[in-house]
Amino acid sequence: MARRQISQATLSEHNRSRVLHYLFRNGTVSRANIAKALELTPAAITKITAKLLESGLIEETGDLEGKDRRRSIGIRLNTHAFHIASVKFARTLIRIGLFDLAGNELEMSEITAIDHRQIPEAVESVRAKLNAMIRADARIAAIGMAVPGPYLRRTGRTAMVSSMQEWRSVNFIDEFSHAFRVPVVIEQDARAGALAFRLFDSEHTNRHLAYYLIGEGVGLGVIDGDDTINGELGAATEIGHVSIDYDGPLCECGNHGCLECYCSAVAIHNEVNKLGLIEDSENLTHRAVCEMLFHLAFSGNSEAIDLVQRIGTYVGYGAVSIINAFNPKRIMIGDIVAGGGDLLLSAVQKVVNERVLPELAAATEIQITGPENDATARGAAAVAIEQLLSNPSEFVDVL
Amino acid sequence: MARRQISQATLSEHNRSRVLHYLFRNGTVSRANIAKALELTPAAITKITAKLLESGLIEETGDLEGKDRRRSIGIRLNTHAFHIASVKFARTLIRIGLFDLAGNELEMSEITAIDHRQIPEAVESVRAKLNAMIRADARIAAIGMAVPGPYLRRTGRTAMVSSMQEWRSVNFIDEFSHAFRVPVVIEQDARAGALAFRLFDSEHTNRHLAYYLIGEGVGLGVIDGDDTINGELGAATEIGHVSIDYDGPLCECGNHGCLECYCSAVAIHNEVNKLGLIEDSENLTHRAVCEMLFHLAFSGNSEAIDLVQRIGTYVGYGAVSIINAFNPKRIMIGDIVAGGGDLLLSAVQKVVNERVLPELAAATEIQITGPENDATARGAAAVAIEQLLSNPSEFVDVL
């Protein structure tokens, strides 16, 4: 008997989730059309929507014009009713934001320039900031976090964080999962970014999408079909540690010639220091140095242009590996190094055109998504929203 | 009204497919237990099983002992009632087999040593052989084909076939899809191999599995979660064309330093010719040369041992990329080069231990599956069986 009840509860949650996902994708819909699309009985829809209305997750709209000019009430997701707090952990940067359920950014703040000794402090600051946000905003229903990969999702730790290994000692599950009155959902950063494109941007509805994160680290998130590619431990699609030269420099992960060694913001910072391109660059943040380098290049400095093109070539080698490994329809290049814009992109595209089979090169769109659109920060919200749509009763009172 | 009928038919097929998949995984089960597991009404199960019994796809067994010692009739998939013809296309080798629905090999034959001028002839021979098999065996319900990747599944062509580009002119869909009284299902070779492990071997039920095919070409098939990784055009997981050296030798695909250039049977053949290790090796097939090389190494020839270890090191670089890109729980190394056995495997494992993060290396099992167990040939059958279980009405009369 107990088993039967659990099964019934599971089924109800499953159907609630189907309704929520359907509304998320389709906007305002009548109960009759939801019932038809999801093959549920009108009675079931009435019951499910009553609970969801009561919870505030959905709302009724004015009359919809139906066939035969009969009017019916529309239902839609109430995207303003709940908020999601999001945290993006990079290496020396942490961004904390607030989003609605449609992925609109409502607030964004940063904790910057931490060095490794400040990590415990930074963790404490994040916790304090989130608690303050939650106290101030009763609508916050979840916290989403994006962390550098390879993130071992069951143990809660990142297996390595090049150039700032001390992050490895942070167990995100232990530090955060029970620290708040709302649930916390944690995902690898680039995978969260890919999910943000999939969930929030109607032009990215296609089912084969890669978010190629080139920031303080180099990461990748891939949507293949209905799902992200995760791997057994959640450590798949770590393009930053796919080697482009088996005899190349030793990476902190143990591998040689990892892509990350050639084109991350950290690698660019080292290169700028070596070339002496920017005064006092040693004492600036990785991001500041990259921004100044791109500014120099855009203003015509030939040494800077050469360096950006060289970086673009390495980013291109990575893109070639991405295409041969994952065959996405679209690759979105994002984060700090995406600030290289068209100059960077044309170097990437050149490598892809030279090194990828013509049929595949022609079928792959590569785009830059500017640093002003931080897919990872939105992605941290996206993973929480995806969970909320899939298991609403864990986030909101719908029972 | 017409729309409604289609929807009902789709739903019936969907439920038939769920029952068939459930029986495939669970052996002999009572109608009551199927109903419970799949949340279908007893009436629906009675109707579905009646049709499936009539079609011959399932059969009733003797009494099962149920709870309260009540007896009920068991139902199981009738794995002997239908046969699957399978074709594995490599470069100079074609294998044609016959399997039952449990993946047992009933027959196997080969067309070997074709060169590129003989491709049209070979295609004709395959067609003739299959037609003869179908005439002789009324139980054949489908043909499965495994072809070298990157196979563009919508157009029906392989985008490149290193060392034997003439295969590119063969459109598998045009040549085969309407040539027989039964449907033909075509998949990239290594992906078919991965599916064979997933479907037929109870010890490979885990959801993150890679089949690393090292034969005349180098390919990869990955199961991540519920599905194979396919990519937009079906050209994902082409590890053979993921570069291990951006400055390496030019591959026929346009990329430099492709893994395939270092450790395919073709590359090994070239290396053996260069070293003069085997008399008259230039005139032997790739497979024969590899077999002789392994034999030499096993009998203690130090030059042969060195070469096998060197090949194993390159296979290892590929395994490192596979782990960082796909994070499978298990990597099965198969096909011709797997004949290198433990000697090869220990070189692979050494590279993985040195170059993969300890947490990931410890969590990844790497195994050799001997050439006597040709996962790709079984895989060709597996892709057809998977389709048959998913869309039975396209293969068998169940309406």
CSV table of N, CA and C in Angstrom, one decimal, chain A residues 31 45-55 58:
chain,number,residue,atom,x,y,z
A,31,ARG,N,-6.2,25.0,-21.0
A,31,ARG,CA,-6.1,23.7,-20.4
A,31,ARG,C,-6.4,22.6,-21.4
A,45,ILE,N,-5.8,17.4,-15.8
A,45,ILE,CA,-5.3,18.8,-16.0
A,45,ILE,C,-5.9,19.7,-15.0
A,46,THR,N,-7.2,19.6,-14.8
A,46,THR,CA,-7.9,20.5,-13.8
A,46,THR,C,-7.3,20.4,-12.5
A,47,LYS,N,-7.0,19.1,-12.1
A,47,LYS,CA,-6.4,18.9,-10.7
A,47,LYS,C,-5.0,19.5,-10.7
A,48,ILE,N,-4.2,19.1,-11.7
A,48,ILE,CA,-2.8,19.6,-11.7
A,48,ILE,C,-2.7,21.1,-11.7
A,49,THR,N,-3.5,21.7,-12.6
A,49,THR,CA,-3.4,23.2,-12.7
A,49,THR,C,-3.9,23.9,-11.4
A,50,ALA,N,-4.9,23.3,-10.8
A,50,ALA,CA,-5.4,23.9,-9.5
A,50,ALA,C,-4.3,24.0,-8.5
A,51,LYS,N,-3.5,22.9,-8.4
A,51,LYS,CA,-2.4,22.9,-7.4
A,51,LYS,C,-1.3,23.9,-7.8
A,52,LEU,N,-1.1,23.9,-9.1
A,52,LEU,CA,0.0,24.8,-9.6
A,52,LEU,C,-0.4,26.3,-9.4
A,53,LEU,N,-1.7,26.6,-9.7
A,53,LEU,CA,-2.2,28.0,-9.5
A,53,LEU,C,-2.1,28.4,-8.0
A,54,GLU,N,-2.5,27.5,-7.1
A,54,GLU,CA,-2.4,27.7,-5.7
A,54,GLU,C,-0.9,28.0,-5.3
A,55,SER,N,0.0,27.3,-5.9
A,55,SER,CA,1.4,27.5,-5.5
A,55,SER,C,2.0,28.8,-6.1
A,58,ILE,N,2.0,29.0,-11.7
A,58,ILE,CA,1.3,29.3,-13.0
A,58,ILE,C,0.3,30.4,-12.7
